[in-house]
Short mmCIF file of N, CA and C in Angstrom, two decimals:
data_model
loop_
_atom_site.label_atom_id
_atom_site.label_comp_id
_atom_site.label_asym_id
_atom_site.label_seq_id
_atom_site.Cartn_x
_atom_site.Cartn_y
_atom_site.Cartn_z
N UNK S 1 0.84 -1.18 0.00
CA UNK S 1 0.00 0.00 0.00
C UNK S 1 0.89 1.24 0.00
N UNK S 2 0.60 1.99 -1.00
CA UNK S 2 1.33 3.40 -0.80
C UNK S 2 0.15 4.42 -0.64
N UNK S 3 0.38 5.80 0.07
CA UNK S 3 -0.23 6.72 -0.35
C UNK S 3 -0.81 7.36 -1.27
N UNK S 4 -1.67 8.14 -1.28
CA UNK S 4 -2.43 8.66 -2.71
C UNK S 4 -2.54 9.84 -2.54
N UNK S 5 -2.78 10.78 -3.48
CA UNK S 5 -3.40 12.44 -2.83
C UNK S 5 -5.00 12.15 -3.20
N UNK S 6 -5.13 11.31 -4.36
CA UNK S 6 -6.43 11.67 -4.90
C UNK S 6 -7.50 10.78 -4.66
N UNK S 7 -8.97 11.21 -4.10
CA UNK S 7 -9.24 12.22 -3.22
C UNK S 7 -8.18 12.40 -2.26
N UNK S 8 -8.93 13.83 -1.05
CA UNK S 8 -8.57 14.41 -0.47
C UNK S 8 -8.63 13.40 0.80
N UNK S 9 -7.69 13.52 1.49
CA UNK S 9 -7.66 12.85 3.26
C UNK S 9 -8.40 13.16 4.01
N UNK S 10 -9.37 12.58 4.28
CA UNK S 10 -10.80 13.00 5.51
C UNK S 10 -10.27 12.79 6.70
N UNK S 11 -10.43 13.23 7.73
CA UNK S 11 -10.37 13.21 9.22
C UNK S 11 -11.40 14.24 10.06
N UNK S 12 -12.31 13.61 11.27
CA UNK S 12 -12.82 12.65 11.42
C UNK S 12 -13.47 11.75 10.06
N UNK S 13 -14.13 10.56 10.15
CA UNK S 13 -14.92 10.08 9.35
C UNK S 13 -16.05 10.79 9.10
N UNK S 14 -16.91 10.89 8.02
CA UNK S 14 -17.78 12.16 8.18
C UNK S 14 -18.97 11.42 8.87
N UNK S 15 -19.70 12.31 9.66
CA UNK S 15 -20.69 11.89 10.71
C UNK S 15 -22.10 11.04 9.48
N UNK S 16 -22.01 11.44 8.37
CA UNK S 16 -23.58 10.68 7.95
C UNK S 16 -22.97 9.35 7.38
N UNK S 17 -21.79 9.69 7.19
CA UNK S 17 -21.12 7.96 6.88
C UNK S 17 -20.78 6.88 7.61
N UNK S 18 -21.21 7.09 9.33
CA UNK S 18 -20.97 6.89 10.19
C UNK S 18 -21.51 5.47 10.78
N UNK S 19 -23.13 5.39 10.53
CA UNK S 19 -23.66 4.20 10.63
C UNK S 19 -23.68 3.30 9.58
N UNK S 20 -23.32 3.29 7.94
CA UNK S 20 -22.77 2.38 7.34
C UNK S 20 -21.12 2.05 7.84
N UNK S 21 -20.85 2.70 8.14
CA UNK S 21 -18.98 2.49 8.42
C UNK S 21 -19.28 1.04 9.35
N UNK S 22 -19.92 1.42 10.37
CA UNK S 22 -20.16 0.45 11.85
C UNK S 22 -20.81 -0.61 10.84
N UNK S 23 -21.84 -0.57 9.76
CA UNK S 23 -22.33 -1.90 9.58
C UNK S 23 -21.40 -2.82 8.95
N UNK S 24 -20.59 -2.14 8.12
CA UNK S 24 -19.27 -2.50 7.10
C UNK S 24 -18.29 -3.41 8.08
N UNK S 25 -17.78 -2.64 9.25
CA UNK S 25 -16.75 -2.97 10.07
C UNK S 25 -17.55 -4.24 10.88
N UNK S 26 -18.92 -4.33 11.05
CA UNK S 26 -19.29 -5.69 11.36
C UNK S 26 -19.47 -6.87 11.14
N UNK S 27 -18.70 -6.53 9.57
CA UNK S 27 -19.34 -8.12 8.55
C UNK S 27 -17.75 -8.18 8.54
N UNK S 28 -16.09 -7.72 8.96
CA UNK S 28 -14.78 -8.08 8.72
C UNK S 28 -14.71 -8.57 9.85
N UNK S 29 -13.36 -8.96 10.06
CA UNK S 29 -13.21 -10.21 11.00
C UNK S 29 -12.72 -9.01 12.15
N UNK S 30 -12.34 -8.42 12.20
CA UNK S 30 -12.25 -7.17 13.43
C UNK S 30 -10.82 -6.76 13.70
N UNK S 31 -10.00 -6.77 12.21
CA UNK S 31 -8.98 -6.03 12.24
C UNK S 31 -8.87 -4.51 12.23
N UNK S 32 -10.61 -4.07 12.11
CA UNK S 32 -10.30 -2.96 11.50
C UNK S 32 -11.14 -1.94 12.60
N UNK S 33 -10.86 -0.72 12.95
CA UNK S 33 -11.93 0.24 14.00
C UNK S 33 -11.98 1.25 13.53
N UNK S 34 -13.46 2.23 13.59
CA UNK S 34 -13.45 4.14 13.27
C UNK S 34 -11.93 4.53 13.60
N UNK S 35 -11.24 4.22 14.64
CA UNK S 35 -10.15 4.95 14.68
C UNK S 35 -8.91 4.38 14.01
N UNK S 36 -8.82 3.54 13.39
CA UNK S 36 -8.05 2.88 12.33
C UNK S 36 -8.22 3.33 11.23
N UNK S 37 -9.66 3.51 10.77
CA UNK S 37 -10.14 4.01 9.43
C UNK S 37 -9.48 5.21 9.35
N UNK S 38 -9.61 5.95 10.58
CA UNK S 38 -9.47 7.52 10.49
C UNK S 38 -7.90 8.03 9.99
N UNK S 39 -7.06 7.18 10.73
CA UNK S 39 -5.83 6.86 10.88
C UNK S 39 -5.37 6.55 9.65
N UNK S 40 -5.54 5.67 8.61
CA UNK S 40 -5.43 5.40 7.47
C UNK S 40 -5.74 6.25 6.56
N UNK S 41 -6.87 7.15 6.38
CA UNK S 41 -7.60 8.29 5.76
C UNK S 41 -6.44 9.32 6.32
N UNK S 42 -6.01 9.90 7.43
CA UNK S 42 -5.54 10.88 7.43
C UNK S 42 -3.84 11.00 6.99
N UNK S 43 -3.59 9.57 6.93
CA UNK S 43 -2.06 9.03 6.62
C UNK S 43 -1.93 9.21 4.56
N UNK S 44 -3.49 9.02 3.92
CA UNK S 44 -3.29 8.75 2.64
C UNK S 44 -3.24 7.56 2.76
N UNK S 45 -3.51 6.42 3.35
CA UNK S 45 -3.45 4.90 2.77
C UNK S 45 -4.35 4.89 2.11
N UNK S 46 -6.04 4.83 2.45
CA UNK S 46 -6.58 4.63 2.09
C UNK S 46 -7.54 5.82 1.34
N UNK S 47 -8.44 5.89 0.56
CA UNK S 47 -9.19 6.98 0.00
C UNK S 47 -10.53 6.97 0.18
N UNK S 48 -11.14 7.90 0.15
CA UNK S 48 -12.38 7.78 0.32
C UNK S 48 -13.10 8.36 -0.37
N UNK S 49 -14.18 7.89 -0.89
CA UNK S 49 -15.49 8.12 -1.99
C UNK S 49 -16.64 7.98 -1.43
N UNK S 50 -17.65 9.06 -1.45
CA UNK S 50 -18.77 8.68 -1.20
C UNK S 50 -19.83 9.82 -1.97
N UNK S 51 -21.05 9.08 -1.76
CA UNK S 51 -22.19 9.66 -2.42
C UNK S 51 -23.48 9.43 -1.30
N UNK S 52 -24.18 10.02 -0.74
CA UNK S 52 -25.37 10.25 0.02
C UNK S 52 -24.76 9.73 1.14
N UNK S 53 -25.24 8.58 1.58
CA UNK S 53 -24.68 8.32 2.85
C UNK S 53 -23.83 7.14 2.65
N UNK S 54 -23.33 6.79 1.32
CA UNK S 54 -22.71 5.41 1.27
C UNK S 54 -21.31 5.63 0.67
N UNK S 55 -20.12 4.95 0.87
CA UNK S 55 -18.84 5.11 0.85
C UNK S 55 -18.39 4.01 0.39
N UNK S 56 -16.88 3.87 -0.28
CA UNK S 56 -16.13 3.32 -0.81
C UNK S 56 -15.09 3.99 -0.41
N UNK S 57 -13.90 2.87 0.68
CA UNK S 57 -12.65 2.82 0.66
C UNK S 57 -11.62 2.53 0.01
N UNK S 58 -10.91 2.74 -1.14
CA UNK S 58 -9.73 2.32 -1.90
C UNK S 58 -8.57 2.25 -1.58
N UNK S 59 -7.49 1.60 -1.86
CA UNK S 59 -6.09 2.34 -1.45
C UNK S 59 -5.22 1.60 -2.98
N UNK S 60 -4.35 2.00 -2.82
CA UNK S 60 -3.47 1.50 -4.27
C UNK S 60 -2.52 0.38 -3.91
N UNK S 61 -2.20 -0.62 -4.33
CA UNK S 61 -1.12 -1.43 -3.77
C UNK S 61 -0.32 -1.52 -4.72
N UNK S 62 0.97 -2.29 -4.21
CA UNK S 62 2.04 -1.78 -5.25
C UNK S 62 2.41 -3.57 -4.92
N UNK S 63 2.86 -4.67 -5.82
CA UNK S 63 3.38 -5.93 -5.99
C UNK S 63 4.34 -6.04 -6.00
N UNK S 64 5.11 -6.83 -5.02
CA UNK S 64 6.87 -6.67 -5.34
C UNK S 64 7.21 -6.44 -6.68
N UNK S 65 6.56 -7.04 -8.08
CA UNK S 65 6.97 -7.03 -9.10
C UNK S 65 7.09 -5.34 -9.51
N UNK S 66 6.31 -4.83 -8.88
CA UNK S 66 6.05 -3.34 -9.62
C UNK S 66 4.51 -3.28 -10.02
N UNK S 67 3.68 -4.42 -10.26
CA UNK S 67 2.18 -3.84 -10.89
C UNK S 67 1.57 -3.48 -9.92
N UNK S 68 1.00 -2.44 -10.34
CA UNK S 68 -0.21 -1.88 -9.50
C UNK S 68 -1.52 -2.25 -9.80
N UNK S 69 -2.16 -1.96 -8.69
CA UNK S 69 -3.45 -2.25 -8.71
C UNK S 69 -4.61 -1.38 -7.48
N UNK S 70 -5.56 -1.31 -8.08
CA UNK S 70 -6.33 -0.42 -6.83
C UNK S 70 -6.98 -1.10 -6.52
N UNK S 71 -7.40 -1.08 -4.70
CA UNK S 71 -7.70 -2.07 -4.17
C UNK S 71 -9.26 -1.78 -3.55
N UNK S 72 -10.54 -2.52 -3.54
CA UNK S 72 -11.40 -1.52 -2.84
C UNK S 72 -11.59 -2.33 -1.52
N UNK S 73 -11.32 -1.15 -0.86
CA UNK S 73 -10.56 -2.04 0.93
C UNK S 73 -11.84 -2.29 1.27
N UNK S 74 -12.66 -1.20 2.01
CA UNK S 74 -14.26 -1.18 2.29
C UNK S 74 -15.04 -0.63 1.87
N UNK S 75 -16.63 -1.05 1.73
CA UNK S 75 -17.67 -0.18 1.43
C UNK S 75 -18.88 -0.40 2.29
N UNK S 76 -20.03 0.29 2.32
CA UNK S 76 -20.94 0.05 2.52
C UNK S 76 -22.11 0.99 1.92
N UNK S 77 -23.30 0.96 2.50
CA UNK S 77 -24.43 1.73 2.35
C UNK S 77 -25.40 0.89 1.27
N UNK S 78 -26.11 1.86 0.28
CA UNK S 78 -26.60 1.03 -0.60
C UNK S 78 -26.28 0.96 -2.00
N UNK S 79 -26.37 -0.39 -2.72
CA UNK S 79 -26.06 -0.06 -4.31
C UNK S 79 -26.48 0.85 -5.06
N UNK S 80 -27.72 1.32 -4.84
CA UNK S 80 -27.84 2.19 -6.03
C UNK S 80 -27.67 3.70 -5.97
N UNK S 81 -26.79 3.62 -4.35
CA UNK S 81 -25.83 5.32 -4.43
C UNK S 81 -24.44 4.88 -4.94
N UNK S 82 -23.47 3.30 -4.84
CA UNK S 82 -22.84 3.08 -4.45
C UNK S 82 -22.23 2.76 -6.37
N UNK S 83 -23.36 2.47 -7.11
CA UNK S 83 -23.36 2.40 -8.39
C UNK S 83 -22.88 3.30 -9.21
N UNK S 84 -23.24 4.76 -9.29
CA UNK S 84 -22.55 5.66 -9.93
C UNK S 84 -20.84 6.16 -9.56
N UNK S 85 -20.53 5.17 -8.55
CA UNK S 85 -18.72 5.69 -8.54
C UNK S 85 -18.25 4.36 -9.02
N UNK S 86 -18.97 3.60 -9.38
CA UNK S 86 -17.96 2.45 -9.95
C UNK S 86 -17.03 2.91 -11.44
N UNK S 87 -17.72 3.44 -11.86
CA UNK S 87 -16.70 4.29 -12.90
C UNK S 87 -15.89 5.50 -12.50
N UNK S 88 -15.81 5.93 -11.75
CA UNK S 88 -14.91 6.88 -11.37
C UNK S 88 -13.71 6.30 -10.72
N UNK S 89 -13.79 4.68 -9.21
CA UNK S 89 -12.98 4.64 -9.30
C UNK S 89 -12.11 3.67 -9.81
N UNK S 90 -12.51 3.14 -11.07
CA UNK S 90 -11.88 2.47 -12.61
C UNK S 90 -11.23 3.56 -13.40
N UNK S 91 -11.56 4.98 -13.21
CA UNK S 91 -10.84 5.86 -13.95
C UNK S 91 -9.86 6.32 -13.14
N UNK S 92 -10.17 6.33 -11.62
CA UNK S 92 -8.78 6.46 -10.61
C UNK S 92 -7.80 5.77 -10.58
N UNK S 93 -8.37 4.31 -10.90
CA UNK S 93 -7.31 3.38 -11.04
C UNK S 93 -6.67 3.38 -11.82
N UNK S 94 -7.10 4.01 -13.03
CA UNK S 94 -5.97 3.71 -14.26
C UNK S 94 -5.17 4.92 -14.25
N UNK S 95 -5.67 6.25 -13.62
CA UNK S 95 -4.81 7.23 -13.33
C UNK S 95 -3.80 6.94 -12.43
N UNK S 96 -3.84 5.73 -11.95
CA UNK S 96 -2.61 5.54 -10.94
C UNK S 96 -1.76 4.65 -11.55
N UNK S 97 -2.04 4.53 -12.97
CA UNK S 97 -1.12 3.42 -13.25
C UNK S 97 -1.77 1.86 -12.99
N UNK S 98 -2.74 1.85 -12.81
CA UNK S 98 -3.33 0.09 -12.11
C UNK S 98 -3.64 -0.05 -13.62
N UNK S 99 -2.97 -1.91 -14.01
CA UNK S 99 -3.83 -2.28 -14.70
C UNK S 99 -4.64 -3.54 -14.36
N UNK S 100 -5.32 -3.56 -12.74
CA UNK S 100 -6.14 -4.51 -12.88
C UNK S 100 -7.11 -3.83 -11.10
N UNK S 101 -8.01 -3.84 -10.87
CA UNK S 101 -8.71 -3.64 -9.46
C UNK S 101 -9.22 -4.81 -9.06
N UNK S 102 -8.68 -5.11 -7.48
CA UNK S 102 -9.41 -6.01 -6.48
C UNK S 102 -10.43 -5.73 -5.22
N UNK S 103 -11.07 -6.60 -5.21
CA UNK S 103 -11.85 -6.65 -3.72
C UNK S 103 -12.42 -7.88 -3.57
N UNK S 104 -12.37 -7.82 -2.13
CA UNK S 104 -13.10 -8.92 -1.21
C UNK S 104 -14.37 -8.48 -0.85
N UNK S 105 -15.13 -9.41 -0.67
CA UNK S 105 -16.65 -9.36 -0.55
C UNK S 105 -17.03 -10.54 -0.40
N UNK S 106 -18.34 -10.54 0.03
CA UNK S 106 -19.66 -11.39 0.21
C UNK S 106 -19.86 -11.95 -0.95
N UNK S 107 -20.33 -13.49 -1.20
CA UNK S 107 -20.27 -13.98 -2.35
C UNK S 107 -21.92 -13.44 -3.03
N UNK S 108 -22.59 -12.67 -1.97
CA UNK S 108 -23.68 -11.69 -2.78
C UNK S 108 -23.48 -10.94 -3.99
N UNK S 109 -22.49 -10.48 -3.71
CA UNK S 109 -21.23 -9.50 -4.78
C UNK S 109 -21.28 -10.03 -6.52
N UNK S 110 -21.78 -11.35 -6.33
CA UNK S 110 -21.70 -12.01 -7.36
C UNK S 110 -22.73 -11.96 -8.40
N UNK S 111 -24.32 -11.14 -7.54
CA UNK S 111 -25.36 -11.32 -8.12
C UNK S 111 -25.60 -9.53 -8.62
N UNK S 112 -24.61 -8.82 -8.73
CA UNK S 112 -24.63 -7.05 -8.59
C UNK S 112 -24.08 -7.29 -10.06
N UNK S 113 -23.80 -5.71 -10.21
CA UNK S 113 -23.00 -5.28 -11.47
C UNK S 113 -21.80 -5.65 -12.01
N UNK S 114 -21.11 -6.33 -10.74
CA UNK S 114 -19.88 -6.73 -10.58
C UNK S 114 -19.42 -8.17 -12.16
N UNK S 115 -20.67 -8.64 -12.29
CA UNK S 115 -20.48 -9.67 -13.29
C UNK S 115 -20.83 -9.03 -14.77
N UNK S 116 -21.70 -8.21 -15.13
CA UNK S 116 -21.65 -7.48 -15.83
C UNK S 116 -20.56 -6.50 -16.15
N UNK S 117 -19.99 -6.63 -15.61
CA UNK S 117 -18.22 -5.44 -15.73
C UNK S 117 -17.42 -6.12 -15.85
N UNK S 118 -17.25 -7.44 -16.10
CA UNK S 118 -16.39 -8.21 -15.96
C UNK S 118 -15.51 -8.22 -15.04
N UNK S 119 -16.43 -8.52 -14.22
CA UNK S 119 -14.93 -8.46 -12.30
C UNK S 119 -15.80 -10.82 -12.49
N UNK S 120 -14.33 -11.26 -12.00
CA UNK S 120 -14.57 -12.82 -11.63
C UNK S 120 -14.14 -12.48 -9.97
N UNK S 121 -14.64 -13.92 -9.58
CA UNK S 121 -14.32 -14.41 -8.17
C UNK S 121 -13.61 -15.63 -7.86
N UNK S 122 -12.11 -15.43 -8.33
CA UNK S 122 -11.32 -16.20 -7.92
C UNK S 122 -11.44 -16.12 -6.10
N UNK S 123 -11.39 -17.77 -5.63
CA UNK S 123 -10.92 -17.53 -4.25
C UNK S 123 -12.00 -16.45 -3.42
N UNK S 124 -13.23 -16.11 -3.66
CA UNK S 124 -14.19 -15.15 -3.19
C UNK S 124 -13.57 -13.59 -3.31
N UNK S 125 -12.14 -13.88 -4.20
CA UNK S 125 -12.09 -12.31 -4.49
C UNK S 125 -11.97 -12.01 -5.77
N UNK S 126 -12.84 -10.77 -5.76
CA UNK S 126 -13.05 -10.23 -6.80
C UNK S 126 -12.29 -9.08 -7.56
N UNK S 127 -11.80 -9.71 -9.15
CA UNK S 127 -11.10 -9.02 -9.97
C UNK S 127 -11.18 -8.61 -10.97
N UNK S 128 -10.63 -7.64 -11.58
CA UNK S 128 -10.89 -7.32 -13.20
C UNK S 128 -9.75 -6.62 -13.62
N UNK S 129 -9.69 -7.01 -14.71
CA UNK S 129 -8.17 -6.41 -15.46
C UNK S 129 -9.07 -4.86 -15.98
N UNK S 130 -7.99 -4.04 -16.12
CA UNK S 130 -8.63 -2.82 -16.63
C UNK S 130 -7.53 -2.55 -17.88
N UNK S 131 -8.05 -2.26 -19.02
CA UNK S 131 -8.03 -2.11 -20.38
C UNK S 131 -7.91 -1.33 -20.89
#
């Protein structure tokens, strides 16, 4: 994981994103807390996107080899706020140099847009080369 500028570094978490954050952080195995998130957001690890009350966490990772890839760490809220940034951050990613985006998820993930975009689920994680 390296830093990013783009978006901007939030600190605190913003208050209406607050009760999806808690539902998000309840379905991971409990590596992760608001004050970890915050911590990561204000460091540049991770990025943050959101639309109404629902969010998407990214961060960029870098492969010993050198390929990049953007990663979508967490999300929550609902799909059909959560739908209109799926192209934005496929265009972030390739501004960073990624030619492929991952995430982990719920094998629900499988029945969304996600198969229509061509993302597969190797291993319950989900990938797509970007083009």
């Amino acid at each position: 994981m390296i830093p990013c500028s783009d978006p901007s570094s939030v600190e605190p978490f913003p208050a209406p994103l607050l009760p999806n954050l808690y539902r998000a952080l309840a379905e991971t195995d409990g590596s992760y807390d608001v004050a970890t998130i915050e911590n990561m957001l204000s460091e540049g690890v991770v990025q943050l996107w959101a639309r109404g009350e629902s969010f998407v966490l990214t961060e960029l990772r870098i492969a010993p080899t050198g390929k990049r890839y953007g990663h979508i760490f967490l999300c929550g809220g609902s799909l059909p706020e959560l739908l209109p940034l799926y192209p934005i951050l496929e265009g972030w990613a390739r501004s960073q140099g990624c030619g492929m985006m991952t995430m982990v998820g719920r094998r629900g993930w499988e029945r969304t847009f996600l198969k229509d975009e061509g993302w597969t689920a190797p291993y319950s994680v989900y990938r797509k080369e970007l083009v």
